[in-house]
C-alpha cells in the first residue's frame, strides 16, 4: 500500500503544543517504535527546524533521524541506506523549487520513489506537500504566488496555507479559471489530506476551522 499525507500547514514546525497531525502520521505506522526520517532540504536544513522535529517526534516515541543534503559530512552511510529503512519520511517546508532541483541533482527523488513503492509512508508540509503533486502554487519562484511543476506522483495540483496567506485563494481561483493550473486540492493550516494508492482517502485536522478542499474551475468542495 502506498500512502502520502499532504499537510497545508501546522504540525510540529508551528507548535510543539499541538502535535495531533504528527500523532496521526505515527498512528499509520505498524511498528511500535516507528523509524521516522525528517528531510529539511526546502529550509536549507534549518537547525531550528531539525531541533523541533527531534523534540516533537522524540516525545511521541519515534526513532528519529534527519537526512541533510546541505551537511553531507553528517552522513553515516549513503542516502539510500537511510531512506529505505524508514517507516515514515516527513518532508519539511521552505522552497519547493530549491528542494526539487537538489533532489533531482542528487537522485533523492529516485530513492524516495523506491521507498514509496515499497510501502514507506511519505508526508510533508507546505513545500513538502507540494512536491508530490503534478503542480503546485508556490512563492519559491520569486515575487508572488506562481505555478510550478512537481514530481507528479499524485494527480492534480496542491495549494497549502489556504487560509493563513490571504492571496492564495483568489490567485488559485484565477489560475483555475484561466486553466494555468490543473484542478486538485487545497488545505488550510492544520489540515492534512491523506492519499492511499494515489487516491483521496480522508482529511485529518488539528483545530476547529481547519479544512481541505477539492478545487476546480467552478468551486471549492469541502472534503
Coordinates of N, CA and C in Angstrom, one line a residue:
X1 N 0.8 -1.2 0.0 CA 0.0 0.0 0.0 C 0.9 1.2 0.0
X2 N 0.6 2.2 -0.9 CA 1.3 3.4 -1.0 C 0.5 4.6 -0.3
X3 N 1.2 5.3 0.5 CA 0.5 6.4 1.3 C 1.3 7.7 1.2
X4 N 0.6 8.8 1.0 CA 1.2 10.1 1.1 C 0.2 11.0 1.8
X5 N 0.7 11.8 2.8 CA -0.1 12.7 3.5 C 0.4 14.1 3.3
X6 N -0.4 15.0 2.8 CA 0.0 16.4 2.4 C -0.7 17.3 3.4
X7 N 0.2 18.0 4.2 CA -0.3 19.0 5.2 C -0.2 20.4 4.7
X8 N -1.3 21.1 4.9 CA -1.4 22.5 4.4 C -0.6 23.5 5.3
X9 N -0.3 23.1 6.5 CA 0.4 23.9 7.4 C 0.1 23.4 8.8
X10 N 0.9 23.9 9.8 CA 0.7 23.5 11.2 C 1.8 22.4 11.5
X11 N 1.4 21.5 12.4 CA 2.3 20.4 12.8 C 3.4 20.9 13.7
X12 N 4.4 20.1 13.9 CA 5.5 20.4 14.9 C 6.2 21.7 14.6
X13 N 6.3 22.1 13.3 CA 7.0 23.3 13.0 C 6.4 24.6 13.5
X14 N 5.1 24.5 13.7 CA 4.3 25.7 14.2 C 4.2 25.7 15.7
X15 N 4.0 24.5 16.3 CA 3.8 24.4 17.7 C 4.1 23.0 18.2
X16 N 4.9 23.0 19.3 CA 5.1 21.7 19.9 C 4.0 21.4 20.9
X17 N 3.0 22.3 21.1 CA 1.9 22.1 22.0 C 0.7 21.4 21.3
X18 N 0.7 21.4 19.9 CA -0.3 20.7 19.2 C 0.3 19.8 18.1
X19 N 0.4 18.5 18.5 CA 1.0 17.5 17.6 C 0.0 16.5 17.1
X20 N -1.3 16.9 17.0 CA -2.3 16.0 16.5 C -2.0 15.4 15.1
X21 N -1.6 16.2 14.2 CA -1.3 15.7 12.9 C -0.1 14.8 12.9
X22 N 0.9 15.1 13.7 CA 2.1 14.2 13.8 C 1.7 12.9 14.5
X23 N 0.8 13.0 15.5 CA 0.3 11.7 16.1 C -0.4 10.9 15.1
X24 N -1.2 11.5 14.2 CA -1.9 10.8 13.2 C -0.9 10.1 12.3
X25 N 0.1 10.7 11.8 CA 1.1 10.1 11.0 C 1.7 8.9 11.6
X26 N 2.1 9.0 12.9 CA 2.7 7.9 13.6 C 1.7 6.7 13.8
X27 N 0.4 7.1 13.9 CA -0.6 6.0 14.0 C -0.8 5.1 12.8
X28 N -0.3 5.6 11.7 CA -0.3 4.8 10.4 C 0.8 3.8 10.4
X29 N 1.8 3.9 11.2 CA 3.0 3.0 11.2 C 2.7 1.8 11.9
X30 N 3.1 0.6 11.4 CA 2.8 -0.6 12.1 C 3.8 -0.9 13.2
X31 N 5.0 -0.3 13.2 CA 6.0 -0.6 14.2 C 5.6 0.1 15.5
X32 N 6.0 -0.6 16.6 CA 5.7 0.0 18.0 C 6.5 1.3 18.2
X33 N 7.7 1.3 17.7 CA 8.6 2.4 17.8 C 9.0 2.8 16.3
X34 N 8.2 3.5 15.6 CA 8.5 3.8 14.2 C 9.8 4.5 14.0
X35 N 10.4 4.2 12.9 CA 11.6 4.9 12.4 C 11.1 6.1 11.5
X36 N 11.4 7.3 11.9 CA 10.9 8.5 11.2 C 12.1 9.3 10.8
X37 N 12.2 9.6 9.5 CA 13.3 10.4 9.0 C 12.7 11.8 8.5
X38 N 13.4 12.8 8.9 CA 13.0 14.2 8.6 C 13.9 14.7 7.4
X39 N 13.3 15.2 6.4 CA 14.1 15.8 5.3 C 13.8 17.3 5.2
X40 N 14.7 18.1 5.7 CA 14.5 19.6 5.8 C 15.2 20.3 4.6
X41 N 15.3 19.7 3.4 CA 16.0 20.3 2.3 C 15.4 21.7 2.0
X42 N 14.1 21.8 1.9 CA 13.5 23.0 1.5 C 13.8 24.2 2.4
X43 N 14.2 24.0 3.6 CA 14.5 25.1 4.5 C 16.0 25.3 4.6
X44 N 16.8 24.7 3.7 CA 18.2 24.8 3.8 C 18.8 24.0 5.0
X45 N 18.1 23.0 5.4 CA 18.5 22.2 6.6 C 18.6 23.0 7.8
X46 N 17.5 23.8 8.1 CA 17.4 24.7 9.2 C 17.6 23.9 10.5
X47 N 18.6 24.4 11.3 CA 18.9 23.7 12.6 C 17.8 23.8 13.6
X48 N 17.1 25.0 13.6 CA 16.0 25.2 14.5 C 14.8 24.2 14.1
X49 N 14.6 24.1 12.8 CA 13.5 23.2 12.3 C 13.9 21.7 12.7
X50 N 15.1 21.3 12.6 CA 15.6 20.0 12.9 C 15.4 19.8 14.4
X51 N 15.7 20.8 15.2 CA 15.5 20.6 16.7 C 14.1 20.4 17.1
X52 N 13.2 21.1 16.4 CA 11.7 21.0 16.6 C 11.3 19.6 16.3
X53 N 11.7 19.1 15.1 CA 11.4 17.7 14.7 C 11.8 16.7 15.8
X54 N 13.0 16.8 16.2 CA 13.6 15.8 17.1 C 12.8 15.9 18.5
X55 N 12.5 17.1 18.9 CA 11.8 17.3 20.1 C 10.4 16.7 20.0
X56 N 9.7 17.0 18.9 CA 8.3 16.5 18.7 C 8.2 15.0 18.6
X57 N 9.0 14.5 17.6 CA 8.8 13.0 17.4 C 9.5 12.2 18.4
X58 N 10.6 12.7 19.1 CA 11.2 12.0 20.2 C 10.2 11.9 21.3
X59 N 9.4 13.0 21.6 CA 8.4 12.9 22.7 C 7.3 12.0 22.4
X60 N 7.1 11.7 21.1 CA 6.0 10.8 20.7 C 6.4 9.3 20.5
X61 N 7.7 9.1 20.9 CA 8.2 7.7 20.9 C 8.7 7.2 19.7
X62 N 9.1 8.0 18.7 CA 9.6 7.6 17.4 C 11.2 7.5 17.5
X63 N 11.7 6.6 16.7 CA 13.2 6.6 16.5 C 13.5 7.6 15.4
X64 N 14.1 8.7 15.7 CA 14.3 9.8 14.7 C 15.6 9.8 14.0
X65 N 15.6 10.3 12.8 CA 16.8 10.5 12.0 C 16.6 11.7 11.1
X66 N 17.6 12.4 10.7 CA 17.5 13.5 9.8 C 18.4 13.4 8.6
X67 N 17.9 13.6 7.4 CA 18.7 13.5 6.2 C 19.0 14.9 5.7
X68 N 20.3 15.3 5.8 CA 20.7 16.7 5.5 C 21.5 16.7 4.2
X69 N 21.0 17.3 3.1 CA 21.7 17.4 1.9 C 22.8 18.5 2.0
X70 N 22.5 19.5 2.8 CA 23.5 20.6 2.9 C 24.6 20.3 3.9
X71 N 24.5 19.2 4.6 CA 25.6 18.8 5.5 C 25.9 17.3 5.3
X72 N 26.4 17.0 4.1 CA 26.7 15.6 3.7 C 27.7 15.0 4.6
X73 N 28.5 15.9 5.3 CA 29.5 15.3 6.3 C 28.9 14.6 7.5
X74 N 27.6 14.9 7.7 CA 26.9 14.2 8.8 C 26.4 12.8 8.4
X75 N 26.5 12.4 7.2 CA 26.0 11.1 6.8 C 26.9 10.0 7.4
X76 N 26.2 9.0 7.8 CA 27.0 7.8 8.3 C 26.9 6.7 7.3
X77 N 26.2 6.9 6.2 CA 26.1 5.9 5.1 C 25.6 6.7 3.9
X78 N 25.3 5.9 2.9 CA 24.7 6.6 1.7 C 23.2 6.8 1.9
X79 N 22.7 7.8 1.2 CA 21.3 8.2 1.4 C 20.3 7.0 1.2
X80 N 20.5 6.1 0.3 CA 19.6 5.0 0.1 C 19.5 4.1 1.3
X81 N 20.6 3.9 2.0 CA 20.7 3.1 3.1 C 19.7 3.6 4.2
X82 N 19.8 4.9 4.4 CA 18.9 5.5 5.4 C 17.5 5.6 5.0
X83 N 17.2 6.1 3.8 CA 15.8 6.4 3.4 C 15.0 5.2 3.2
X84 N 15.6 4.1 2.8 CA 14.9 2.9 2.5 C 14.7 2.0 3.8
X85 N 15.1 2.5 4.9 CA 15.0 1.8 6.2 C 14.1 2.6 7.1
X86 N 13.1 3.3 6.6 CA 12.2 4.1 7.4 C 10.8 3.6 7.4
X87 N 10.0 3.8 8.4 CA 8.6 3.6 8.4 C 7.8 4.8 7.9
X88 N 8.4 6.0 8.2 CA 7.8 7.3 7.8 C 8.9 8.3 7.4
X89 N 8.7 9.0 6.3 CA 9.6 10.1 5.9 C 8.7 11.3 5.9
X90 N 9.2 12.4 6.6 CA 8.5 13.6 6.7 C 9.4 14.7 6.0
X91 N 8.8 15.4 5.1 CA 9.5 16.4 4.3 C 9.0 17.8 4.8
X92 N 9.9 18.6 5.2 CA 9.6 19.9 5.7 C 9.3 21.0 4.7
X93 N 8.9 22.2 5.2 CA 8.5 23.3 4.3 C 9.7 24.2 4.0
X94 N 9.5 25.1 3.1 CA 10.5 26.0 2.6 C 10.3 26.3 1.1
X95 N 11.4 26.2 0.4 CA 11.4 26.5 -1.1 C 11.1 25.2 -1.9
X96 N 10.0 25.1 -2.5 CA 9.7 23.9 -3.3 C 10.7 23.7 -4.5
X97 N 10.9 24.8 -5.1 CA 11.8 24.8 -6.3 C 13.2 24.3 -5.9
X98 N 13.8 25.0 -4.9 CA 15.2 24.6 -4.5 C 15.3 23.1 -4.1
X99 N 14.2 22.7 -3.4 CA 14.2 21.3 -2.9 C 14.2 20.3 -4.1
X100 N 13.3 20.6 -5.1 CA 13.1 19.7 -6.2 C 14.4 19.6 -7.0
X101 N 15.0 20.8 -7.3 CA 16.3 20.8 -8.0 C 17.4 20.0 -7.3
X102 N 17.5 20.2 -6.0 CA 18.5 19.5 -5.3 C 18.3 18.0 -5.3
X103 N 17.0 17.6 -5.0 CA 16.7 16.2 -5.0 C 17.0 15.6 -6.4
X104 N 16.7 16.2 -7.4 CA 16.9 15.7 -8.8 C 18.4 15.6 -9.1
X105 N 19.2 16.6 -8.6 CA 20.6 16.6 -8.8 C 21.3 15.4 -8.1
X106 N 20.8 15.1 -6.9 CA 21.4 14.1 -6.0 C 20.8 12.7 -6.2
X107 N 19.6 12.7 -7.0 CA 18.9 11.4 -7.2 C 18.1 11.0 -6.0
X108 N 17.8 12.0 -5.1 CA 17.0 11.7 -3.9 C 15.5 11.4 -4.3
X109 N 15.0 12.0 -5.4 CA 13.7 11.7 -5.8 C 13.5 10.2 -6.2
X110 N 14.6 9.7 -6.9 CA 14.5 8.3 -7.3 C 14.5 7.3 -6.1
X111 N 15.3 7.7 -5.0 CA 15.3 6.9 -3.8 C 14.0 7.0 -3.1
X112 N 13.4 8.1 -3.0 CA 12.1 8.3 -2.4 C 11.0 7.5 -3.1
X113 N 11.1 7.5 -4.4 CA 10.2 6.7 -5.2 C 10.3 5.2 -4.8
X114 N 11.5 4.7 -4.7 CA 11.7 3.3 -4.2 C 11.0 3.1 -2.9
X115 N 11.3 4.1 -2.0 CA 10.7 4.0 -0.6 C 9.2 3.9 -0.7
X116 N 8.6 4.8 -1.4 CA 7.2 4.9 -1.6 C 6.6 3.6 -2.1
X117 N 7.2 3.1 -3.2 CA 6.7 1.8 -3.8 C 6.9 0.6 -2.9
X118 N 7.8 0.7 -1.9 CA 7.9 -0.4 -1.0 C 7.1 -0.3 0.2
X119 N 6.3 0.8 0.4 CA 5.4 0.9 1.5 C 5.8 1.9 2.5
X120 N 6.9 2.6 2.4 CA 7.2 3.7 3.4 C 6.2 4.8 3.2
X121 N 5.7 5.3 4.4 CA 4.7 6.4 4.4 C 5.5 7.7 4.1
X122 N 5.0 8.5 3.2 CA 5.6 9.8 2.9 C 4.6 10.8 3.3
X123 N 5.2 11.9 4.0 CA 4.3 13.0 4.4 C 5.1 14.3 4.2
X124 N 4.5 15.4 4.2 CA 5.2 16.7 4.1 C 4.2 17.8 4.3
X125 N 4.8 18.9 4.6 CA 4.1 20.2 4.9 C 4.5 21.3 4.0
X126 N 3.5 22.0 3.5 CA 3.8 23.2 2.6 C 4.6 22.7 1.4
X127 N 5.9 23.2 1.2 CA 6.7 22.7 0.1 C 6.8 21.2 0.1
X128 N 6.9 20.6 1.3 CA 7.0 19.2 1.5 C 5.7 18.4 1.1
X129 N 4.6 19.2 1.0 CA 3.3 18.6 0.5 C 3.2 18.9 -1.0
X130 N 3.6 20.1 -1.4 CA 3.6 20.4 -2.9 C 4.3 19.4 -3.7
X131 N 5.4 19.0 -3.3 CA 6.4 18.2 -4.1 C 5.8 17.0 -4.7
X132 N 4.8 16.4 -4.1 CA 4.3 15.1 -4.6 C 3.3 15.2 -5.7
X133 N 2.8 16.4 -6.0 CA 1.7 16.5 -7.0 C 2.2 16.9 -8.3
X134 N 1.4 16.9 -9.3 CA 1.8 17.3 -10.7 C 2.1 18.7 -10.7
X135 N 1.4 19.6 -10.0 CA 1.7 21.0 -10.0 C 1.4 21.5 -8.6
X136 N 1.9 22.7 -8.3 CA 1.6 23.4 -7.0 C 1.6 24.9 -7.2
X137 N 1.0 25.6 -6.2 CA 1.2 27.0 -6.1 C 2.3 27.3 -5.1
X138 N 3.3 28.2 -5.4 CA 4.4 28.4 -4.6 C 4.9 29.8 -4.7
X139 N 5.6 30.3 -3.6 CA 6.2 31.6 -3.6 C 7.7 31.4 -3.8
X140 N 8.2 30.2 -4.2 CA 9.6 30.0 -4.3 C 10.2 30.3 -5.6
X141 N 9.4 30.9 -6.5 CA 9.9 31.3 -7.9 C 10.2 32.8 -8.0
X142 N 10.1 33.5 -6.9 CA 10.3 34.9 -7.0 C 9.1 35.6 -6.4
X143 N 8.9 36.9 -6.6 CA 7.7 37.6 -6.0 C 6.4 37.0 -6.4
X144 N 5.5 37.0 -5.4 CA 4.2 36.5 -5.7 C 4.0 35.0 -5.7
X145 N 2.8 34.5 -5.9 CA 2.5 33.1 -6.0 C 2.4 32.7 -7.4
X146 N 3.1 31.6 -7.8 CA 3.2 31.2 -9.1 C 3.0 29.6 -9.2
X147 N 2.8 29.1 -10.4 CA 2.6 27.7 -10.6 C 3.9 27.1 -11.0
X148 N 4.2 25.9 -10.4 CA 5.3 25.1 -10.9 C 5.0 23.7 -11.0
X149 N 5.7 23.0 -11.9 CA 5.5 21.5 -12.0 C 6.3 20.8 -10.8
X150 N 5.8 19.7 -10.4 CA 6.4 19.0 -9.3 C 6.6 17.5 -9.7
X151 N 6.8 16.6 -8.8 CA 7.1 15.2 -9.1 C 6.0 14.5 -9.8
X152 N 4.8 14.8 -9.6 CA 3.7 14.1 -10.3 C 3.3 12.8 -9.8
X153 N 3.6 12.5 -8.5 CA 3.3 11.1 -8.0 C 1.8 11.1 -7.6
X154 N 1.2 12.3 -7.3 CA -0.2 12.4 -7.0 C -0.8 13.3 -8.1
X155 N -2.0 13.0 -8.5 CA -2.7 13.7 -9.6 C -3.1 15.1 -9.2
X156 N -3.1 16.0 -10.2 CA -3.6 17.4 -10.0 C -2.6 18.3 -9.3
X157 N -3.2 19.3 -8.7 CA -2.3 20.4 -8.1 C -2.6 20.4 -6.6
X158 N -1.7 21.2 -5.9 CA -1.9 21.3 -4.4 C -1.5 22.8 -4.1
X159 N -2.4 23.3 -3.2 CA -2.1 24.7 -2.6 C -2.2 24.6 -1.1
X160 N -1.1 24.9 -0.4 CA -1.0 24.9 1.1 C -1.4 26.3 1.6
X161 N -1.5 26.4 2.9 CA -1.8 27.7 3.6 C -3.0 28.4 3.0
X162 N -4.1 27.7 2.8 CA -5.2 28.2 2.0 C -5.9 29.3 2.8
X163 N -5.7 29.4 4.1 CA -6.3 30.4 5.0 C -5.4 31.4 5.5
X164 N -4.1 31.0 5.8 CA -3.2 31.9 6.5 C -2.5 32.9 5.6
X165 N -2.5 32.7 4.3 CA -1.9 33.6 3.3 C -3.1 34.1 2.4
X166 N -3.6 35.3 2.7 CA -4.8 35.7 2.0 C -4.8 35.7 0.5
X167 N -3.6 35.9 -0.1 CA -3.5 36.0 -1.5 C -3.7 34.6 -2.2
X168 N -3.5 33.5 -1.5 CA -3.5 32.2 -2.1 C -4.8 31.9 -2.8
X169 N -5.9 32.1 -2.0 CA -7.2 31.6 -2.6 C -7.6 32.4 -3.8
X170 N -7.6 33.7 -3.8 CA -8.1 34.4 -5.0 C -7.1 34.1 -6.2
X171 N -5.8 34.0 -6.0 CA -4.9 33.7 -7.1 C -5.2 32.3 -7.6
X172 N -5.4 31.3 -6.7 CA -5.7 30.0 -7.2 C -7.0 29.9 -8.0
X173 N -8.0 30.6 -7.5 CA -9.3 30.7 -8.3 C -9.1 31.3 -9.7
X174 N -8.2 32.3 -9.8 CA -7.9 32.9 -11.1 C -7.2 31.9 -12.0
X175 N -6.2 31.3 -11.4 CA -5.4 30.3 -12.2 C -6.3 29.2 -12.7
X176 N -7.2 28.7 -11.9 CA -8.1 27.6 -12.3 C -9.0 28.1 -13.4
X177 N -9.6 29.3 -13.3 CA -10.4 29.9 -14.4 C -9.7 30.0 -15.7
X178 N -8.4 30.4 -15.6 CA -7.6 30.7 -16.8 C -6.9 29.4 -17.3
X179 N -7.2 28.3 -16.5 CA -6.6 27.0 -16.9 C -5.1 27.0 -17.0
X180 N -4.4 27.8 -16.1 CA -3.0 27.7 -16.0 C -2.5 26.8 -14.9
X181 N -3.5 26.2 -14.2 CA -3.1 25.2 -13.2 C -4.2 24.1 -13.3
X182 N -3.9 22.9 -13.0 CA -4.8 21.8 -13.0 C -5.7 21.8 -11.8
X183 N -6.9 21.3 -11.9 CA -7.7 21.1 -10.6 C -7.0 20.2 -9.7
X184 N -7.3 20.3 -8.4 CA -6.6 19.5 -7.4 C -7.1 19.7 -6.0
X185 N -6.2 20.0 -5.1 CA -6.5 20.1 -3.7 C -5.9 21.3 -3.1
X186 N -6.6 21.8 -2.0 CA -6.0 22.9 -1.2 C -6.3 22.6 0.2
X187 N -5.4 23.0 1.1 CA -5.5 22.7 2.5 C -5.1 23.9 3.3
X188 N -5.9 24.2 4.4 CA -5.6 25.3 5.3 C -4.5 24.8 6.3
X189 N -4.0 25.7 7.0 CA -3.1 25.3 8.1 C -3.9 24.4 9.1
X190 N -3.3 23.4 9.6 CA -4.0 22.4 10.5 C -4.8 21.4 9.8
X191 N -4.7 21.3 8.5 CA -5.4 20.2 7.8 C -4.4 19.4 7.0
X192 N -4.7 18.1 6.9 CA -3.8 17.1 6.2 C -4.7 16.3 5.3
X193 N -4.3 16.1 4.0 CA -5.0 15.3 3.1 C -4.3 14.0 2.9
X194 N -4.9 12.9 3.2 CA -4.3 11.5 3.1 C -4.7 10.8 1.8
X195 N -3.7 10.4 1.1 CA -3.9 9.6 -0.1 C -3.4 8.2 0.0
X196 N -4.2 7.2 -0.5 CA -3.8 5.8 -0.5 C -3.8 5.4 -1.9
X197 N -2.7 4.8 -2.4 CA -2.5 4.4 -3.8 C -3.0 5.5 -4.8
X198 N -2.6 6.7 -4.5 CA -2.8 7.9 -5.3 C -4.2 8.3 -5.4
X199 N -5.1 7.8 -4.5 CA -6.5 8.2 -4.5 C -6.8 8.9 -3.1
X200 N -7.7 9.9 -3.1 CA -8.0 10.5 -1.9 C -8.6 9.5 -0.9
X201 N -8.2 9.6 0.3 CA -8.7 8.7 1.4 C -9.4 9.5 2.4
X202 N -8.8 10.5 3.1 CA -9.5 11.2 4.1 C -8.8 12.5 4.4
X203 N -9.5 13.4 5.2 CA -8.9 14.6 5.7 C -8.8 14.5 7.2
X204 N -7.7 15.0 7.8 CA -7.5 15.0 9.2 C -7.1 16.4 9.6
X205 N -7.7 16.9 10.7 CA -7.4 18.3 11.1 C -7.0 18.3 12.6
X206 N -6.3 19.4 13.0 CA -5.8 19.5 14.4 C -6.5 20.7 15.1
X207 N -7.4 21.4 14.5 CA -8.0 22.5 15.1 C -9.4 22.8 14.5
X208 N -10.2 23.5 15.2 CA -11.5 23.9 14.7 C -11.3 24.9 13.5
X209 N -12.1 24.7 12.4 CA -12.0 25.6 11.3 C -11.0 25.1 10.2
X210 N -10.1 24.2 10.6 CA -9.2 23.7 9.5 C -10.0 22.8 8.6
X211 N -9.5 22.9 7.3 CA -10.3 22.1 6.3 C -9.4 21.9 5.0
X212 N -9.8 21.0 4.2 CA -9.2 20.8 2.9 C -10.3 20.7 1.9
X213 N -9.9 21.0 0.6 CA -10.9 21.2 -0.4 C -10.4 20.5 -1.7
X214 N -11.4 20.0 -2.5 CA -11.1 19.7 -3.9 C -11.4 20.9 -4.7
X215 N -10.5 21.4 -5.5 CA -10.7 22.6 -6.2 C -10.8 22.4 -7.7
X216 N -11.7 23.1 -8.4 CA -11.7 23.1 -9.8 C -12.1 24.4 -10.3
X217 N -12.4 24.6 -11.6 CA -12.7 25.9 -12.2 C -14.0 26.5 -11.6
X218 N -14.9 25.7 -11.2 CA -16.2 26.1 -10.7 C -16.3 26.5 -9.2
X219 N -15.6 25.7 -8.4 CA -15.9 25.8 -7.0 C -14.8 25.1 -6.1
X220 N -14.8 25.4 -4.8 CA -14.1 24.6 -3.8 C -15.1 23.7 -3.1
X221 N -14.8 22.4 -3.1 CA -15.7 21.5 -2.4 C -15.0 21.0 -1.2
X222 N -15.6 21.1 0.0 CA -15.0 20.7 1.2 C -14.9 19.2 1.2
X223 N -13.8 18.6 1.6 CA -13.6 17.2 1.7 C -13.9 16.7 3.0

